[in-house]
Tab-separated table of C-alpha atoms (C1' of nucleotides) in Angstrom:
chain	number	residue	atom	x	y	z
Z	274	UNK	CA	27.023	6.629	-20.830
Z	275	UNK	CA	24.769	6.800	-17.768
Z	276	UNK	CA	22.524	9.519	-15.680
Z	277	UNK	CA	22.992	9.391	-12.438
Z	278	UNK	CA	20.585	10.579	-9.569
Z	279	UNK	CA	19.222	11.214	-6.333
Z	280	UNK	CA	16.257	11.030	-4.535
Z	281	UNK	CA	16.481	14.623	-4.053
Z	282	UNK	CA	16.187	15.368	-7.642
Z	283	UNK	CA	13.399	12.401	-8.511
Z	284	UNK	CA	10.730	14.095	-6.172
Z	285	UNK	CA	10.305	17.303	-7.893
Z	286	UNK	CA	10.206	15.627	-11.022
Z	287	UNK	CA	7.113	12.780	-9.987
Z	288	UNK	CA	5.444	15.828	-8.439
Z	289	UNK	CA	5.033	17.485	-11.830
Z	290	UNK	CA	3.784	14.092	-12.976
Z	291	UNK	CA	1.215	13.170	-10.512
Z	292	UNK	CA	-0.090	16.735	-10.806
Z	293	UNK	CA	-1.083	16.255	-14.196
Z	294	UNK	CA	-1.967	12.853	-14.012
Z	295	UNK	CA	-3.233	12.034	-10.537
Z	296	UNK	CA	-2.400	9.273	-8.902
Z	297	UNK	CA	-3.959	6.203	-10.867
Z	298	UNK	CA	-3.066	8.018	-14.072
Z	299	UNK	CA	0.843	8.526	-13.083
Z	300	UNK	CA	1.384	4.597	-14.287
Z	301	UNK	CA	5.274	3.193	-14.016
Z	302	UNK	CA	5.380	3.297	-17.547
Z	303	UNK	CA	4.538	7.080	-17.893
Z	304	UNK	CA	7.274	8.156	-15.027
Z	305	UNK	CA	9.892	6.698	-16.826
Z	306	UNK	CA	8.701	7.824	-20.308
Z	307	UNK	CA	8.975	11.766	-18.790
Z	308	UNK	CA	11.892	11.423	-16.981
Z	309	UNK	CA	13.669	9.118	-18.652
Z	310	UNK	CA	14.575	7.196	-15.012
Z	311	UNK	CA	14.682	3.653	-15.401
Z	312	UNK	CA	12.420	1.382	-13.525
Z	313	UNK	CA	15.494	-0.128	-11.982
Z	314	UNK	CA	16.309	3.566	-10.466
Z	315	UNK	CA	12.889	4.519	-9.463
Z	316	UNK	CA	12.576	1.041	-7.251
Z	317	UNK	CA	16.290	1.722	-5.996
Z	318	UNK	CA	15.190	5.001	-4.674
Z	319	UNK	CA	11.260	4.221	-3.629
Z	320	UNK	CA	11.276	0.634	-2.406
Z	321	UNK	CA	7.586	0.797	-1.492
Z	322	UNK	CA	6.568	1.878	-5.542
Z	323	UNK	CA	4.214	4.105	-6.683
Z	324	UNK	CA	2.830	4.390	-2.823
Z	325	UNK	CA	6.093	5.178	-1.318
Z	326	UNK	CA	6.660	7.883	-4.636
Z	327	UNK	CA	3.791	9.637	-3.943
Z	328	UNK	CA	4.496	9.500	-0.219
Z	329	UNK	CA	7.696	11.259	-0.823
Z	330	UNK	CA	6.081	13.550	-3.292
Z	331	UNK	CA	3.268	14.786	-0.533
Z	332	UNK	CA	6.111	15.027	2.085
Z	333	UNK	CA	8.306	17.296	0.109
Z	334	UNK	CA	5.334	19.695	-0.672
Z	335	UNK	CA	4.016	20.075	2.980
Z	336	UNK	CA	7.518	20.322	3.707
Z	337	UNK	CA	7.802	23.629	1.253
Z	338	UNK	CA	4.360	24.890	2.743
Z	339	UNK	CA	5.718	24.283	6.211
Z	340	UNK	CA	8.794	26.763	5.561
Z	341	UNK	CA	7.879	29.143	3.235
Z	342	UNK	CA	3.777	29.635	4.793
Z	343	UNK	CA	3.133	27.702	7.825
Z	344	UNK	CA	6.212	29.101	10.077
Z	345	UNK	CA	5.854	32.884	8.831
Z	346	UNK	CA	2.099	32.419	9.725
Z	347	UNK	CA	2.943	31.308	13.336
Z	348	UNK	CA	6.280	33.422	14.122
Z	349	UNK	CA	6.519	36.423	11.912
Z	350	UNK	CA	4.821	39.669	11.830
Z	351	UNK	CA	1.472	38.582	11.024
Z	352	UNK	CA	0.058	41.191	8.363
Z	353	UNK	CA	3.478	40.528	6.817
Z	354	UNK	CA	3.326	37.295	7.063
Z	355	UNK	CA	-0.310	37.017	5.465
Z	356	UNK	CA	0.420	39.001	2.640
Z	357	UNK	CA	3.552	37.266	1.787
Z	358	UNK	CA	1.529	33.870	1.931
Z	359	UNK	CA	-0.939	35.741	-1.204
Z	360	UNK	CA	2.065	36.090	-2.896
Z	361	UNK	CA	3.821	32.552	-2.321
Z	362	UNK	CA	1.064	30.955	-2.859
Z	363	UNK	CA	0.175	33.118	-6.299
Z	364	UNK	CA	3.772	31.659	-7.226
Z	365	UNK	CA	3.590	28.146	-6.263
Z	366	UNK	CA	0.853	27.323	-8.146
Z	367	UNK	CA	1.962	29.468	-11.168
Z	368	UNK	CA	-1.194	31.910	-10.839
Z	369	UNK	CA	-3.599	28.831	-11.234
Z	370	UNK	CA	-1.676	27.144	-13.960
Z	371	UNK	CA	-0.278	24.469	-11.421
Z	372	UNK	CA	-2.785	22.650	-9.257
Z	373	UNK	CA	-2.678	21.923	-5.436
Z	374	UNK	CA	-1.767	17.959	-6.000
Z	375	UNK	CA	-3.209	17.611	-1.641
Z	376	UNK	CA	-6.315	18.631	-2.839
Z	377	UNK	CA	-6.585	16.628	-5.994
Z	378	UNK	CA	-5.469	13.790	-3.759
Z	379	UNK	CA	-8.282	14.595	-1.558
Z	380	UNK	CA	-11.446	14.212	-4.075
Z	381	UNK	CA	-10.639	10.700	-5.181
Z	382	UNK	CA	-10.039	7.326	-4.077
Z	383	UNK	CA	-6.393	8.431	-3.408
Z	384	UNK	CA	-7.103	10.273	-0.375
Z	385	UNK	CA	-7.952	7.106	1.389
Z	386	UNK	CA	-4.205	6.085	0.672
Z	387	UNK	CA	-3.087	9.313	2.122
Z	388	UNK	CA	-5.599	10.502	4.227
Z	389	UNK	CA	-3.275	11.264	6.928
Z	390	UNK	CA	-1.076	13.377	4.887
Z	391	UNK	CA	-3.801	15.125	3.446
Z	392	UNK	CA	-5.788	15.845	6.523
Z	393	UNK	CA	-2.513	17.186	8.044
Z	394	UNK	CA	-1.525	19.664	5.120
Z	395	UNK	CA	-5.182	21.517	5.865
Z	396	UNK	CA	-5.542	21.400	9.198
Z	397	UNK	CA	-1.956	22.990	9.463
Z	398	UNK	CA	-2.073	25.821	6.957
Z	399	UNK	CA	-5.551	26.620	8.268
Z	400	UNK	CA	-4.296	26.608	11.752
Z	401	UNK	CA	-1.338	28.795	10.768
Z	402	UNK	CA	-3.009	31.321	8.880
Z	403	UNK	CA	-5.922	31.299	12.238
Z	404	UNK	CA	-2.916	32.025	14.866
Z	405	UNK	CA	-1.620	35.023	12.199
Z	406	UNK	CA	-5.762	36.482	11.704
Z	407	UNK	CA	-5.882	37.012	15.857
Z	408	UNK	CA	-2.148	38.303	16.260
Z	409	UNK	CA	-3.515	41.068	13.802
Z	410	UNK	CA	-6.678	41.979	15.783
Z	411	UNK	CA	-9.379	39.696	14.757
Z	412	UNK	CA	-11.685	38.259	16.906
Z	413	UNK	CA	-11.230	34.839	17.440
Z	414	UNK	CA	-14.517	33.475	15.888
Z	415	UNK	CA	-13.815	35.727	12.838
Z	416	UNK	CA	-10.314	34.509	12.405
Z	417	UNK	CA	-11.248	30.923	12.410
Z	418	UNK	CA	-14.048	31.740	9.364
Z	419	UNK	CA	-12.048	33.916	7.844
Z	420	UNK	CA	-9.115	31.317	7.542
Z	421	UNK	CA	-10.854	28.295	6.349
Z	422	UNK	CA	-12.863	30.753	4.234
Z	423	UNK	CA	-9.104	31.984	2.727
Z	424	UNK	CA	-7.870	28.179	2.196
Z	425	UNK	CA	-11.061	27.169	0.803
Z	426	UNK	CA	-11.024	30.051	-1.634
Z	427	UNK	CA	-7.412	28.792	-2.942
Z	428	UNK	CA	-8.710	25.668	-3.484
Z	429	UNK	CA	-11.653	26.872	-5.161
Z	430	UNK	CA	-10.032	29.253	-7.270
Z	431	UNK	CA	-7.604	26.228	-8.324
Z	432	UNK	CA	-10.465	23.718	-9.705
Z	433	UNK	CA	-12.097	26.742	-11.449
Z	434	UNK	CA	-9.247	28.240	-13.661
Z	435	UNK	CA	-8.034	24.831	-14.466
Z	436	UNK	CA	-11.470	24.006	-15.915
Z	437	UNK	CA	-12.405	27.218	-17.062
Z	438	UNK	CA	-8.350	27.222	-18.230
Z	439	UNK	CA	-8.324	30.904	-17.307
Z	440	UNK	CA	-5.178	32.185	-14.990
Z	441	UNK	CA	-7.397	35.343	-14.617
Z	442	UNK	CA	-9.588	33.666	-12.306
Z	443	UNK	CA	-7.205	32.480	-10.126
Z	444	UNK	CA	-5.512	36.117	-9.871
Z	445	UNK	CA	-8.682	38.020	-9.475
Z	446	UNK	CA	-10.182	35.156	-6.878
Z	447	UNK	CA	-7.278	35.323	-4.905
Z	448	UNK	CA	-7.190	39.503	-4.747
Z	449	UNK	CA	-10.531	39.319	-3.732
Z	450	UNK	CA	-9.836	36.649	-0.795
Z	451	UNK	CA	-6.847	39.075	0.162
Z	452	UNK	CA	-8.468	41.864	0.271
Z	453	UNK	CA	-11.304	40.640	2.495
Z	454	UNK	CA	-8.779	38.941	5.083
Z	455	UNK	CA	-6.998	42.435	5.484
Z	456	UNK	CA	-10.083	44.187	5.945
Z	457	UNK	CA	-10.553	42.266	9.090
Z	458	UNK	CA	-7.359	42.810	10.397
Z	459	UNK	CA	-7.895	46.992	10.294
C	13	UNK	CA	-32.435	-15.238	-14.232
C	14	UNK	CA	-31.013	-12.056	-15.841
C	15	UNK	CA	-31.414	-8.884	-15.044
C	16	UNK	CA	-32.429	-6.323	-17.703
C	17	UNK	CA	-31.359	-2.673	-17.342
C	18	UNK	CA	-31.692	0.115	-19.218
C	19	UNK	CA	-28.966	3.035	-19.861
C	20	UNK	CA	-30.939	5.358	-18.052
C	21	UNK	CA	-30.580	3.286	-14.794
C	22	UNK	CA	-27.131	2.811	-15.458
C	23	UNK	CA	-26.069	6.484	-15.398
C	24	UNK	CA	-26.528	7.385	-12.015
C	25	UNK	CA	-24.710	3.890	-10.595
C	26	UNK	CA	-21.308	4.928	-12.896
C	27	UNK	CA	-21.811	8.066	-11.847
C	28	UNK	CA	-20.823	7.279	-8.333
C	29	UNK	CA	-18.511	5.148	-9.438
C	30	UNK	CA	-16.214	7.978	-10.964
C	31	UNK	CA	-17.116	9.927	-8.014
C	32	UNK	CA	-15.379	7.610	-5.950
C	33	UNK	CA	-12.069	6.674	-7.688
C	34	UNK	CA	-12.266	9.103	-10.003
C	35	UNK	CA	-11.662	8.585	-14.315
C	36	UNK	CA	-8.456	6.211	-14.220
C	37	UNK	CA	-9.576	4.347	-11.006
C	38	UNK	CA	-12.850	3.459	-11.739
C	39	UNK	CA	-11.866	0.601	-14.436
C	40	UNK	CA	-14.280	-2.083	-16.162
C	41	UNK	CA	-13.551	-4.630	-13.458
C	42	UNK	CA	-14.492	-2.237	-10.602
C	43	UNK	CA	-17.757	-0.949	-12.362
C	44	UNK	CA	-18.977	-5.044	-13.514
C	45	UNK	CA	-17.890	-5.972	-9.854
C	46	UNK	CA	-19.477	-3.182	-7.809
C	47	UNK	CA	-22.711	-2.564	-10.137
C	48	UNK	CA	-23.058	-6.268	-10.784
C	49	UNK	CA	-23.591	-5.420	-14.695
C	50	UNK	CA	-21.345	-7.097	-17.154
C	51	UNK	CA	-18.993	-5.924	-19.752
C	52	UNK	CA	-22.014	-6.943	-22.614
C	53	UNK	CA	-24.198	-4.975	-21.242
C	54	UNK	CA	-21.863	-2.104	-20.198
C	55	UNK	CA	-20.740	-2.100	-23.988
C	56	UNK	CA	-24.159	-2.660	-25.367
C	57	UNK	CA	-25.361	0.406	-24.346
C	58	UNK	CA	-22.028	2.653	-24.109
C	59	UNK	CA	-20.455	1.426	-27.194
C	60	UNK	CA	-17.512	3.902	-26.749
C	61	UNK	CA	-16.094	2.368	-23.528
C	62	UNK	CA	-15.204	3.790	-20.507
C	63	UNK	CA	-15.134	7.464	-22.145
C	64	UNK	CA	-18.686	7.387	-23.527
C	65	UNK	CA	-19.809	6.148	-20.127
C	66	UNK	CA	-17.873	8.952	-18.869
C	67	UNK	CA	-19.416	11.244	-21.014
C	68	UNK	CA	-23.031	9.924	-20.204
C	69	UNK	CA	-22.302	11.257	-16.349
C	70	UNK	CA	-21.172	14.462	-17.253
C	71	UNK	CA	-24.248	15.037	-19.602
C	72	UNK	CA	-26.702	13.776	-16.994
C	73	UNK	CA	-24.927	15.670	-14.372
C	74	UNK	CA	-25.392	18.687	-16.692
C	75	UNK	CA	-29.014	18.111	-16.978
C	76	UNK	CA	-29.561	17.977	-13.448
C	77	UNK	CA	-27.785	21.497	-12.638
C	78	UNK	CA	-29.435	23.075	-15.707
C	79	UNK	CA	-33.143	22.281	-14.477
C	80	UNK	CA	-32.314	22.544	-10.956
C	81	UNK	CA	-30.480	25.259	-10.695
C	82	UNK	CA	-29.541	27.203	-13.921
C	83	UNK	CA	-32.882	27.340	-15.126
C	84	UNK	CA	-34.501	28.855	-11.730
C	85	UNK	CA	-31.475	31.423	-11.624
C	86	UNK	CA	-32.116	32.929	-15.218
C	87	UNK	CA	-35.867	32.689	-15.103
C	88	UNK	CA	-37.257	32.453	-11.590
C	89	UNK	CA	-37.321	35.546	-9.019
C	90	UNK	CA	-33.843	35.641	-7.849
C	91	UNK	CA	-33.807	35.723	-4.563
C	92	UNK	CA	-35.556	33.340	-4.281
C	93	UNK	CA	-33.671	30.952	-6.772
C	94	UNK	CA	-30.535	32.028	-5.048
C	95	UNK	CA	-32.082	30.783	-1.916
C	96	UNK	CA	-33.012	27.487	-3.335
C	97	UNK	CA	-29.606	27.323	-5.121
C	98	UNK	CA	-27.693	27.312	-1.487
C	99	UNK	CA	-30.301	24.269	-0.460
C	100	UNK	CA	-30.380	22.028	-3.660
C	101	UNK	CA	-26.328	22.282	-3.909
C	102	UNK	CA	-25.755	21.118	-0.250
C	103	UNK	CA	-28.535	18.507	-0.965
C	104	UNK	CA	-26.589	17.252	-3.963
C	105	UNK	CA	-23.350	17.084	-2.520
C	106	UNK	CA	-24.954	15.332	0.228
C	107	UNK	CA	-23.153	18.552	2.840
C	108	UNK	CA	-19.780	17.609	1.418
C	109	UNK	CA	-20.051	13.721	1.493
C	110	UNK	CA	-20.102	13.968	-1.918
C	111	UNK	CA	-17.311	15.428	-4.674
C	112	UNK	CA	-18.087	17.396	-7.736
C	113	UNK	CA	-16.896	14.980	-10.839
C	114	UNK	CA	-16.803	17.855	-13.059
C	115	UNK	CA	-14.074	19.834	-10.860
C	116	UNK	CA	-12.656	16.510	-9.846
C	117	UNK	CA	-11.994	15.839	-13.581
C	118	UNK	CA	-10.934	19.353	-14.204
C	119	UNK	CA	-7.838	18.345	-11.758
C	120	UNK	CA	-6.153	16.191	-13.195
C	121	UNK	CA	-5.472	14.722	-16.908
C	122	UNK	CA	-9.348	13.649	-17.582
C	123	UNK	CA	-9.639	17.354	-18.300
C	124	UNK	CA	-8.000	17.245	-21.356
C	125	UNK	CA	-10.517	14.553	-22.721
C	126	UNK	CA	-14.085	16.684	-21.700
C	127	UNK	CA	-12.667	19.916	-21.468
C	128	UNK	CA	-15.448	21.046	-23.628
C	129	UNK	CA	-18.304	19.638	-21.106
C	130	UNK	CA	-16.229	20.905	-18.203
C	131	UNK	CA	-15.363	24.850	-19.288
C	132	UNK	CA	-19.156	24.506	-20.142
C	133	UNK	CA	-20.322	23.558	-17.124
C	134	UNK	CA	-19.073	26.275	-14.844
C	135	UNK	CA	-19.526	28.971	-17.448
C	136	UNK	CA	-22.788	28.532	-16.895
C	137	UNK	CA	-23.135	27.916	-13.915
C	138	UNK	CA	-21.098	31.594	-12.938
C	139	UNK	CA	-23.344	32.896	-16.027
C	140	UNK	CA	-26.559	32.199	-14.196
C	141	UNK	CA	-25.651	33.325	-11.115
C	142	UNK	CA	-24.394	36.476	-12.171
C	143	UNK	CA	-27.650	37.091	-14.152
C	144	UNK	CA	-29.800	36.409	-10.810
C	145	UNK	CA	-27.536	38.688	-8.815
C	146	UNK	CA	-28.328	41.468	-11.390
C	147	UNK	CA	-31.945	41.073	-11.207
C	148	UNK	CA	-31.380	41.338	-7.583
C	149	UNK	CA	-30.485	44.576	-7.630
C	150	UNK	CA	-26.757	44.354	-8.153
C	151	UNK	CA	-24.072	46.116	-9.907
C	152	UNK	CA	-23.009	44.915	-12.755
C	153	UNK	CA	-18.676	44.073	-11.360
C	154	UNK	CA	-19.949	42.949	-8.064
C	155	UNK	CA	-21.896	40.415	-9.540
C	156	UNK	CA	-19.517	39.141	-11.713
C	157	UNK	CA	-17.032	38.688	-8.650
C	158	UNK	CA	-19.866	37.656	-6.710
C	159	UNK	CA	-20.703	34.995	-9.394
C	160	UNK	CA	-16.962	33.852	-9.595
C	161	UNK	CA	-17.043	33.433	-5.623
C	162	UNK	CA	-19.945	31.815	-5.138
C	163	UNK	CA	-19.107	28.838	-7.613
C	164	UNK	CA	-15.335	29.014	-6.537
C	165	UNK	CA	-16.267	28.927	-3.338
C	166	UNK	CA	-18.400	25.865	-3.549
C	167	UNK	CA	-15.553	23.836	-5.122
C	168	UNK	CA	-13.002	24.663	-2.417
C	169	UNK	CA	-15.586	23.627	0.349
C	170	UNK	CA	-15.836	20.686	-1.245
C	171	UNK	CA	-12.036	19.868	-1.662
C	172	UNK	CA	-11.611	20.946	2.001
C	173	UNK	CA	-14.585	18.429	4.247
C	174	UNK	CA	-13.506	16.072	1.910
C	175	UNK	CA	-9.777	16.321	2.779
C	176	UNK	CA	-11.009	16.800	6.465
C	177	UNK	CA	-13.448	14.236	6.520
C	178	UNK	CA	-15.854	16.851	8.057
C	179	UNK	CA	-19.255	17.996	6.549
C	180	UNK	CA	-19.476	20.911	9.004
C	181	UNK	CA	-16.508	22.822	7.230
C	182	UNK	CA	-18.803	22.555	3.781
C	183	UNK	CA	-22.186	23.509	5.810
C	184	UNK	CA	-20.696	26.575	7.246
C	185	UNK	CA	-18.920	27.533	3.865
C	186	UNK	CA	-21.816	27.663	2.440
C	187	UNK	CA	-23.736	29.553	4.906
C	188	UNK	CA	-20.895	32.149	4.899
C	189	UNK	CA	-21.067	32.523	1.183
C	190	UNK	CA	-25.026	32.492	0.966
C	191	UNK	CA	-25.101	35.499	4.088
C	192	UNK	CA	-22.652	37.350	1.712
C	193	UNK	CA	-24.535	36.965	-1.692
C	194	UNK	CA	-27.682	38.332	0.068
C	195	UNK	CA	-25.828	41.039	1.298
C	196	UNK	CA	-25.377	42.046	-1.734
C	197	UNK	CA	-28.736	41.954	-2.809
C	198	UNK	CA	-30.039	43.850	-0.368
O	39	DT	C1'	45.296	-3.736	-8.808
O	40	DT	C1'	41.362	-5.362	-6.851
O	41	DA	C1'	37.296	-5.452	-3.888
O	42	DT	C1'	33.302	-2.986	-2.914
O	43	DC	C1'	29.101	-0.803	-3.535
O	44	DA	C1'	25.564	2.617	-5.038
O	45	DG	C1'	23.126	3.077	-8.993
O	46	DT	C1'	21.564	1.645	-13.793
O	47	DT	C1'	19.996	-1.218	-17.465
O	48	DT	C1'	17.559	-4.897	-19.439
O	49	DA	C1'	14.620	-8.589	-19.564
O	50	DC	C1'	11.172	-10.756	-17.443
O	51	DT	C1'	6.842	-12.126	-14.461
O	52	DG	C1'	1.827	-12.802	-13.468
O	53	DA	C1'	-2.089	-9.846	-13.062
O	54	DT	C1'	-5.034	-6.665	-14.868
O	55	DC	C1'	-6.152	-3.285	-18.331
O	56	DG	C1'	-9.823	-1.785	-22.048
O	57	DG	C1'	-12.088	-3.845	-25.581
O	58	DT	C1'	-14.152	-7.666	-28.852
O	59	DA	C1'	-16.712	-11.811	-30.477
O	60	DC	C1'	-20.426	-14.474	-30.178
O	61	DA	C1'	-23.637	-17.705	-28.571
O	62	DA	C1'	-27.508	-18.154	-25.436
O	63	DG	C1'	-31.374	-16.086	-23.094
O	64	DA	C1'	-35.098	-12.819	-22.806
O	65	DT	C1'	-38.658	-9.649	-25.034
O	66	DT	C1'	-41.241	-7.835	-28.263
O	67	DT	C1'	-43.844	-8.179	-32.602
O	68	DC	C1'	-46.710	-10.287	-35.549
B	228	DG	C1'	-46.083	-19.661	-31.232
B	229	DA	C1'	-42.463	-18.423	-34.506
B	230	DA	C1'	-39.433	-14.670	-35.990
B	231	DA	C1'	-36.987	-10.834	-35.162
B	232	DT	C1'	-34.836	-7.912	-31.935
B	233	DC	C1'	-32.801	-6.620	-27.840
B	234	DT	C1'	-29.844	-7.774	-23.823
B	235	DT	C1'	-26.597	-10.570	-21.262
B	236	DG	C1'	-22.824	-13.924	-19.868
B	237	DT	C1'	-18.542	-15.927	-21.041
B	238	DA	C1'	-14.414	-16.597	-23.128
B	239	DC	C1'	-11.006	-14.420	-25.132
B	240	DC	C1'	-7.502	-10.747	-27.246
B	241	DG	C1'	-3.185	-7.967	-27.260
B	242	DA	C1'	-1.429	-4.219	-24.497
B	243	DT	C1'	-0.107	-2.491	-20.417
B	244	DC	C1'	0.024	-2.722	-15.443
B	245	DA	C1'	3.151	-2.836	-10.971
B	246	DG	C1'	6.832	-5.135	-9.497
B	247	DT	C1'	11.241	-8.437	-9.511
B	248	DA	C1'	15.778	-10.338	-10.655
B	249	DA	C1'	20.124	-10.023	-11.858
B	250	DA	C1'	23.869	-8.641	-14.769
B	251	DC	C1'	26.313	-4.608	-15.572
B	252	DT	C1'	28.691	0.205	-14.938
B	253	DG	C1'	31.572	3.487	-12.860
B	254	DA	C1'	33.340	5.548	-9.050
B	255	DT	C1'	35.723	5.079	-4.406
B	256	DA	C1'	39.105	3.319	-1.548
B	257	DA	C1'	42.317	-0.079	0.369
DNA sequence: TTATCAGTTTACTGATCGGTACAAGATTTC
DNA sequence: GAAATCTTGTACCGATCAGTAAACTGATAA
């Protein structure tokens, strides 16, 4: 009897991994302990290793931000738009529960590995959320605060329940971010 | 020749060390090679490996924020300690060119191994804060939330010039957040 | 049936991991 | 200056690291 896969289904699973282990911590040995994928499979599918793994990993996440944030940001109806992105978001990271792996990536020696990625991923989403702050009436200088002040406070929120391991935090933190960002766009 | 260190000088050289590839990536080979101290010494005086010199930082890190800024913010007049809190932090982080270990740990699976150090760490910290926003003048929720922001808010600045390579997003976070804490206090 | 081929399994490599043992050098104590 | 104590350098340990090689499996298709 044999499993087989696809690459399609692999990425999900090593995101869940290097999440909770970061990058140095996600060793060979450890991937194929969780998902029970085969060294043999794992090189099939990622050529490149752990690098090219974690490549894919970053890809498929800014390519979920991209979709379900980033476009509704730019295109949609932009109130909409930023209050759907409180709620996605609240999801995605399972109210605090899951961590933001770009930003883990980002405070160690990993984001030199990546830094292109990584820079991208920020730069984007607070770009997005920017263009969405001045469709709904903000002035520019005030939008451009306001949305590295909203993507900080995510980030922020996400180290602080995970050490303080309180979900509550992350909730109330991001109410509080939301509620400022619509004030602004009155 | 030799030279002869003691564990107090040691501290502050691992301590960057984690900083910079974090728990799993900083391994005995990179800390002999980069401080130039060997694995007899490093054992000698952390006889508990790589955790106890682990643990070492955190508790020296702890130190540091307890006189430097915990203290002042329970005891001192709180504006003013608020004031100085807003210039020591963005002196210790060196304006973003420098991570927080303890949330960096908090991110990934190092957390399970100092949770204790880490939930303590920010407990305070919010703790303090909260106390010299009362002082201030402030009502009791707001300076909880406040509190919660302020620290939160520090973390995600630091996350975001790091992933963006530029100290002026931490600067200005952290003028935004001190303008709104003395708001507050008014 | 047979050839092909994506995907899996297993066994293996050399390098590096964290940690130990211990002798030699340096410092303090008397 | 000798003894005792602290500190360091070196060689080493078994375990695990990332990565490779190749035989094997099962499905597809001629």
């Amino acid at each position: 009897m044999k499993t087989v896969y696809e690459r399609a289904d692999i990425v999900p699973l090593l995101a869940e991994i290097f999440r909770e282990l970061g990058y140095e911590g996600a060793t060979l040995s450890r991937i194929t302990e969780r998902t029970g994928i085969g060294k043999g499979s794992l090189y099939h599918f990622f050529p490149g290793g752990k690098e090219e793994m974690a490549g894919a990993v970053l890809a498929d996440i800014d390519g979920w931000f991209e979709e379900a944030v980033y476009r509704p940001l730019r295109n949609d109806d932009a109130r909409q738009a930023i209050a759907a992105m409180w709620l996605n978001v609240a999801d995605y990271f399972r109210s605090g529960g899951r961590i933001c792996l770009v930003g883990a990536f980002a405070l160690d020696g990993t984001r030199e590995r990546f830094s292109a990625a990584i820079g991208d991923y920020f730069i984007r989403w607070i770009e997005a959320l920017r263009s969405a702050l001045m469709r709904a009436e903000c002035a520019e200088r005030e939008a451009q605060t306001l949305a590295e002040e909203g993507v900080c406070g995510i980030q922020g929120a996400l180290v602080l329940s995970r050490a303080l391991k309180d979900e509550a935090v992350f909730t109330r933190s991001l109410e509080t971010l939301a509620k400022r960002l619509e004030a602004a766009t009155r």
